[in-house]
PDB file of C-alpha atoms in Angstrom:
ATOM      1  CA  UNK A   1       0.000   0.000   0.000  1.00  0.00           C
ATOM      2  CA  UNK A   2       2.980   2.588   0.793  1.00  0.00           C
ATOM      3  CA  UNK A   3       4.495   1.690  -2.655  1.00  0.00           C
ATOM      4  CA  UNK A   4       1.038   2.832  -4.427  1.00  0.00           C
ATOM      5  CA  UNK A   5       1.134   5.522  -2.100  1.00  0.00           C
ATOM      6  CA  UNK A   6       4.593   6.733  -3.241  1.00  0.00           C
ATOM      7  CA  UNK A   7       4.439   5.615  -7.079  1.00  0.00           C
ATOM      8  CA  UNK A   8       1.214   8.436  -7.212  1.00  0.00           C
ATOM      9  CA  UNK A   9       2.872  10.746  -5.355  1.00  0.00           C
ATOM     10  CA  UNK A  10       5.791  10.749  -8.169  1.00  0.00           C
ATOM     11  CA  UNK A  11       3.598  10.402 -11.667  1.00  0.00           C
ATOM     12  CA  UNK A  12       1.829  13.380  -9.655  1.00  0.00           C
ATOM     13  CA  UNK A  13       5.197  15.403  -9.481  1.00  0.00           C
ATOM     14  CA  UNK A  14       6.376  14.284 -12.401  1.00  0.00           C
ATOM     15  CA  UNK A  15       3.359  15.717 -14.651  1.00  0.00           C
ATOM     16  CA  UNK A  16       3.530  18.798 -13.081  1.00  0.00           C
ATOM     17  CA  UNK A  17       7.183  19.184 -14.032  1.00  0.00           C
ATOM     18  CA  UNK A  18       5.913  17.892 -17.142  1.00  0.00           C
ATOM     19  CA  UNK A  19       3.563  21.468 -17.353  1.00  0.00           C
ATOM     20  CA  UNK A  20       6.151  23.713 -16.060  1.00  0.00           C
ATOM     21  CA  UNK A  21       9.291  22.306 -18.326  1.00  0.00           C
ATOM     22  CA  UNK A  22       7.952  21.261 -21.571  1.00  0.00           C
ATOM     23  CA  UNK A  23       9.656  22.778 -24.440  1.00  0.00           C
ATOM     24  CA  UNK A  24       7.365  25.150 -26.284  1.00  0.00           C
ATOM     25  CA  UNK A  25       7.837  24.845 -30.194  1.00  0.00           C
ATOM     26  CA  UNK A  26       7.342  27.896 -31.966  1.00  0.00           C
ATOM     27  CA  UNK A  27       6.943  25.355 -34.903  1.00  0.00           C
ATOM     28  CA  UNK A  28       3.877  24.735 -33.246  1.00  0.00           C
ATOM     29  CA  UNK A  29       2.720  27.831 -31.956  1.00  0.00           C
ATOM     30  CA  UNK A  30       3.930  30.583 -33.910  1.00  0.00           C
ATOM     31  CA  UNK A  31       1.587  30.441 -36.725  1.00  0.00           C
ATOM     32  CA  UNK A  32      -1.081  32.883 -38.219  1.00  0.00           C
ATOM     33  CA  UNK A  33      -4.308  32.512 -35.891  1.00  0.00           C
ATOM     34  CA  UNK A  34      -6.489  32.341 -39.167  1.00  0.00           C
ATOM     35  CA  UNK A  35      -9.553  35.155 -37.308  1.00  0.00           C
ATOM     36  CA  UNK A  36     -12.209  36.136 -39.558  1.00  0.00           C
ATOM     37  CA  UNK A  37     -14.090  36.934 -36.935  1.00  0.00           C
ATOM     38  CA  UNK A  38     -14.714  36.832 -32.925  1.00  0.00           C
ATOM     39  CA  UNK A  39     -14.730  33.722 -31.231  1.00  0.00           C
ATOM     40  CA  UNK A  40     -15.046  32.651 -28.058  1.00  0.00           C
ATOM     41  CA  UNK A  41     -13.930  29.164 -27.527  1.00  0.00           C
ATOM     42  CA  UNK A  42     -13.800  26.497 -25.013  1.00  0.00           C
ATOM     43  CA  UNK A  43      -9.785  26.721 -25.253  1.00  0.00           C
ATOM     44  CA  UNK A  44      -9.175  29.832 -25.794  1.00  0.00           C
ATOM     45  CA  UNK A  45     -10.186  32.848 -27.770  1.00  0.00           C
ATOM     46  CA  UNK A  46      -9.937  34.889 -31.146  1.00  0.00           C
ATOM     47  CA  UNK A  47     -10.426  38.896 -31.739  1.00  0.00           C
ATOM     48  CA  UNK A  48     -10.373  40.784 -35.074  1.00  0.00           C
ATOM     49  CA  UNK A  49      -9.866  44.917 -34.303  1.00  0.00           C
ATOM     50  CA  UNK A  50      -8.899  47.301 -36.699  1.00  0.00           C
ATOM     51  CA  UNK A  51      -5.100  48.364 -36.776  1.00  0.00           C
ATOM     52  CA  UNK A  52      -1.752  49.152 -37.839  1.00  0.00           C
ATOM     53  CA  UNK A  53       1.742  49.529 -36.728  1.00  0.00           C
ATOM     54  CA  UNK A  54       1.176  51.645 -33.796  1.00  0.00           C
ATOM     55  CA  UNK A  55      -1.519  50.196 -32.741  1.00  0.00           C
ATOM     56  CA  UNK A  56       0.589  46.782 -32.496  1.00  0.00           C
ATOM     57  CA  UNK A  57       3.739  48.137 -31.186  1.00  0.00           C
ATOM     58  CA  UNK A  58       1.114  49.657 -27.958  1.00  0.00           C
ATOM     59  CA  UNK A  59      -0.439  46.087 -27.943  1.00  0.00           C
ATOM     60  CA  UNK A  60       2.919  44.641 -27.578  1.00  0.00           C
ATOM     61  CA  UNK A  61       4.239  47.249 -24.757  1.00  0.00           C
ATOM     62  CA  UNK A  62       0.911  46.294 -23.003  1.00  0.00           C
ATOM     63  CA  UNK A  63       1.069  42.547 -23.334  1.00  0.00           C
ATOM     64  CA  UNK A  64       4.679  42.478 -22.012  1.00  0.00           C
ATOM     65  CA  UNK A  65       3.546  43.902 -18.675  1.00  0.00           C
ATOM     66  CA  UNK A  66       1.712  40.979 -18.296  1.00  0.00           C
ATOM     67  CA  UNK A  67       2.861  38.844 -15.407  1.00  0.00           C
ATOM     68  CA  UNK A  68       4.798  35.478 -16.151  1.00  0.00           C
ATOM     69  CA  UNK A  69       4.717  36.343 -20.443  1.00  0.00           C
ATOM     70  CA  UNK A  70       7.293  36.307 -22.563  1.00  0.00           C
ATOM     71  CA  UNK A  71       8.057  36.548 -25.967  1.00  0.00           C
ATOM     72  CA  UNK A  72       8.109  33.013 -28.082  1.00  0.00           C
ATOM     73  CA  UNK A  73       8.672  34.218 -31.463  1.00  0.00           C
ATOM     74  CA  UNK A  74       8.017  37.143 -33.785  1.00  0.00           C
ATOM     75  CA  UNK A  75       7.763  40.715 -33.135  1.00  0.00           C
ATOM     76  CA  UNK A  76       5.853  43.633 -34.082  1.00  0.00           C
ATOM     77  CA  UNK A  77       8.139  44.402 -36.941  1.00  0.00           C
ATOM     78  CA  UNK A  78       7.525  41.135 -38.303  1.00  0.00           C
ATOM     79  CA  UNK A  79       4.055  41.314 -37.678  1.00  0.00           C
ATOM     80  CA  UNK A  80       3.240  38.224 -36.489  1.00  0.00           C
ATOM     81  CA  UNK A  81       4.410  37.937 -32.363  1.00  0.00           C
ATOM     82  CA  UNK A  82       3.709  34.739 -30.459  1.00  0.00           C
ATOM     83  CA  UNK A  83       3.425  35.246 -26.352  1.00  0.00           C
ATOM     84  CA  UNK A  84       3.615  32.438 -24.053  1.00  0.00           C
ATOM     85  CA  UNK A  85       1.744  33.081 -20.809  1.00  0.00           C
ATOM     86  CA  UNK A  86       1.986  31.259 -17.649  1.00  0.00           C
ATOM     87  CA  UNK A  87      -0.288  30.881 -14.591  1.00  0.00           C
ATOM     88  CA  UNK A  88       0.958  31.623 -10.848  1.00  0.00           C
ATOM     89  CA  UNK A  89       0.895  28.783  -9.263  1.00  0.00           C
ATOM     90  CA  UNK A  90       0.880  25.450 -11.662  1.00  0.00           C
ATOM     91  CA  UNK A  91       2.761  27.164 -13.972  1.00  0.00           C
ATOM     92  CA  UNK A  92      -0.162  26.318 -17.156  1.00  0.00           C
ATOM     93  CA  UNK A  93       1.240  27.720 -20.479  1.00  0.00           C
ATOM     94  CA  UNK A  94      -1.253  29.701 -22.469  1.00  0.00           C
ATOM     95  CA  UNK A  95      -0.014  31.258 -26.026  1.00  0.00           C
ATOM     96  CA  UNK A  96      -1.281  34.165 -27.634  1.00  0.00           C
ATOM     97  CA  UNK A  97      -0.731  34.954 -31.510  1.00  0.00           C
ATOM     98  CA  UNK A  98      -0.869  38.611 -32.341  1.00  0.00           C
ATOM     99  CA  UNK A  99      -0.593  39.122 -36.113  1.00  0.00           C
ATOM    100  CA  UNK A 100      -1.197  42.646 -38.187  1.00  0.00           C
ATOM    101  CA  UNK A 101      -3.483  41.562 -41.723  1.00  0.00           C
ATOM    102  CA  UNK A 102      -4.340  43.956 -43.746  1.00  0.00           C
ATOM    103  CA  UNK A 103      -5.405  46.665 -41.529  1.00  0.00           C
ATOM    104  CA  UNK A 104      -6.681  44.091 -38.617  1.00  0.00           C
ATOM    105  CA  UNK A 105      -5.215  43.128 -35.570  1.00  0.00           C
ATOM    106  CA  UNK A 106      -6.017  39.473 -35.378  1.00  0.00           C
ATOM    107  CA  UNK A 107      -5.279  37.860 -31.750  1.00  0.00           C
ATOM    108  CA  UNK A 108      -5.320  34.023 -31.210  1.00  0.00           C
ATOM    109  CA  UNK A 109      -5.124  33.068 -27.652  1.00  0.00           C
ATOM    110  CA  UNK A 110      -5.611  29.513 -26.752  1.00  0.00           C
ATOM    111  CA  UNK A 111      -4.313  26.785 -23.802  1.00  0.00           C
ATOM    112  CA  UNK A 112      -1.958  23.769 -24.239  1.00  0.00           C
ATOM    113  CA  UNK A 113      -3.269  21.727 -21.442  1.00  0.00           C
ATOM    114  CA  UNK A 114      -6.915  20.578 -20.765  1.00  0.00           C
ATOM    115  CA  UNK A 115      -9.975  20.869 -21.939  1.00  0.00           C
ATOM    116  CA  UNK A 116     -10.903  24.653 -21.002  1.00  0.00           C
ATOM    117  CA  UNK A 117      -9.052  27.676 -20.146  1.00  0.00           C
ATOM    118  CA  UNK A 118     -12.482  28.500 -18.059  1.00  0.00           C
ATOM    119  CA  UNK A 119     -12.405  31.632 -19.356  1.00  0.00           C
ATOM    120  CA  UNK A 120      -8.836  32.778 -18.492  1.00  0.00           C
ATOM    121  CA  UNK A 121      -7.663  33.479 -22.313  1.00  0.00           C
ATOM    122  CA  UNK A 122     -10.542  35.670 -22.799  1.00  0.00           C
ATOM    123  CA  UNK A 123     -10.310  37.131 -20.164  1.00  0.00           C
ATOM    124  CA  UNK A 124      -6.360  38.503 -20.511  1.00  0.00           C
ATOM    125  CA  UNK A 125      -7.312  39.330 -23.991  1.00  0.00           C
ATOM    126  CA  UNK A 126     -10.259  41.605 -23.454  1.00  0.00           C
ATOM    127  CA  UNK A 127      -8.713  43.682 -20.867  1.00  0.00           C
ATOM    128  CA  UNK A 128      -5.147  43.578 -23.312  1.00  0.00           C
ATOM    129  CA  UNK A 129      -7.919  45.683 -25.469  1.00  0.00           C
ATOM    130  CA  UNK A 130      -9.670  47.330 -23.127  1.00  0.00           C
ATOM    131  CA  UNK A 131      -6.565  48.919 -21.997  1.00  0.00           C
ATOM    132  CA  UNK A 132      -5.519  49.294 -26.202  1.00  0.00           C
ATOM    133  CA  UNK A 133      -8.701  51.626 -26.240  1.00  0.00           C
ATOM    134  CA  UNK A 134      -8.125  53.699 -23.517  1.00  0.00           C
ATOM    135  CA  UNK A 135      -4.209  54.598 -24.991  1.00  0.00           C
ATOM    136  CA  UNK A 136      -5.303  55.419 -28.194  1.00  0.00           C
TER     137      UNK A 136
END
């Protein structure tokens, strides 16, 4: 019974490491989000504004004082940025796709892990917005 005990104890620690550590591919991640429109969706979230350059260089300034987010790949000049957020305390990794398309900034924000984000993606990117609007 112990040994039960202990082997769930360690596939328990080991799959959190698992969250925290895995290798994010920007392969993977980094692509164009594809938004013709706005979606809300069980993992994640889409948004279509109207844009331009400035308008994505204050998105990006804004997104970077995020807590726990990072660049993956991209940047505004390119534009096309992928952001990897994570959560406080299990360390969940939550990319965001930011990409300017023909006068639209379309923003794909979506979970790795699970089957719902329960809301967090939209969330993050609605008040990323909110706080676009009040800048401009």
């Amino acid at each position: 019974m112990r040994k039960i005990f202990w082997l769930i104890v360690l596939v328990v620690i080991g799959g959190l490491a698992w969250i925290r550590l895995a290798p994010s591919d920007p392969g993977v991640w980094h692509v164009d989000p594809k938004v013709s429109a706005d979606q809300d969706l069980a993992h994640g979230v889409r948004r279509r504004v109207p844009g331009d350059d400035a308008m994505i260089a204050m998105l990006h300034r804004i997104i970077l004082e995020t807590p726990r987010t990072e660049v993956l790949a991209g940047s505004p000049d390119d534009g096309r940025v992928t952001y990897l957020t994570r959560s406080q305390w299990m360390g969940f990794p939550d990319y965001t796709t930011v990409q300017l398309d023909d006068g639209f900034i379309e923003i794909y924000a979506r979970q790795r892990f699970g089957q719902s984000d329960m809301g967090t993606n939209k969330a993050r990117v609605d008040g990323w917005l909110g706080r676009l609007n009040t800048v401009e």
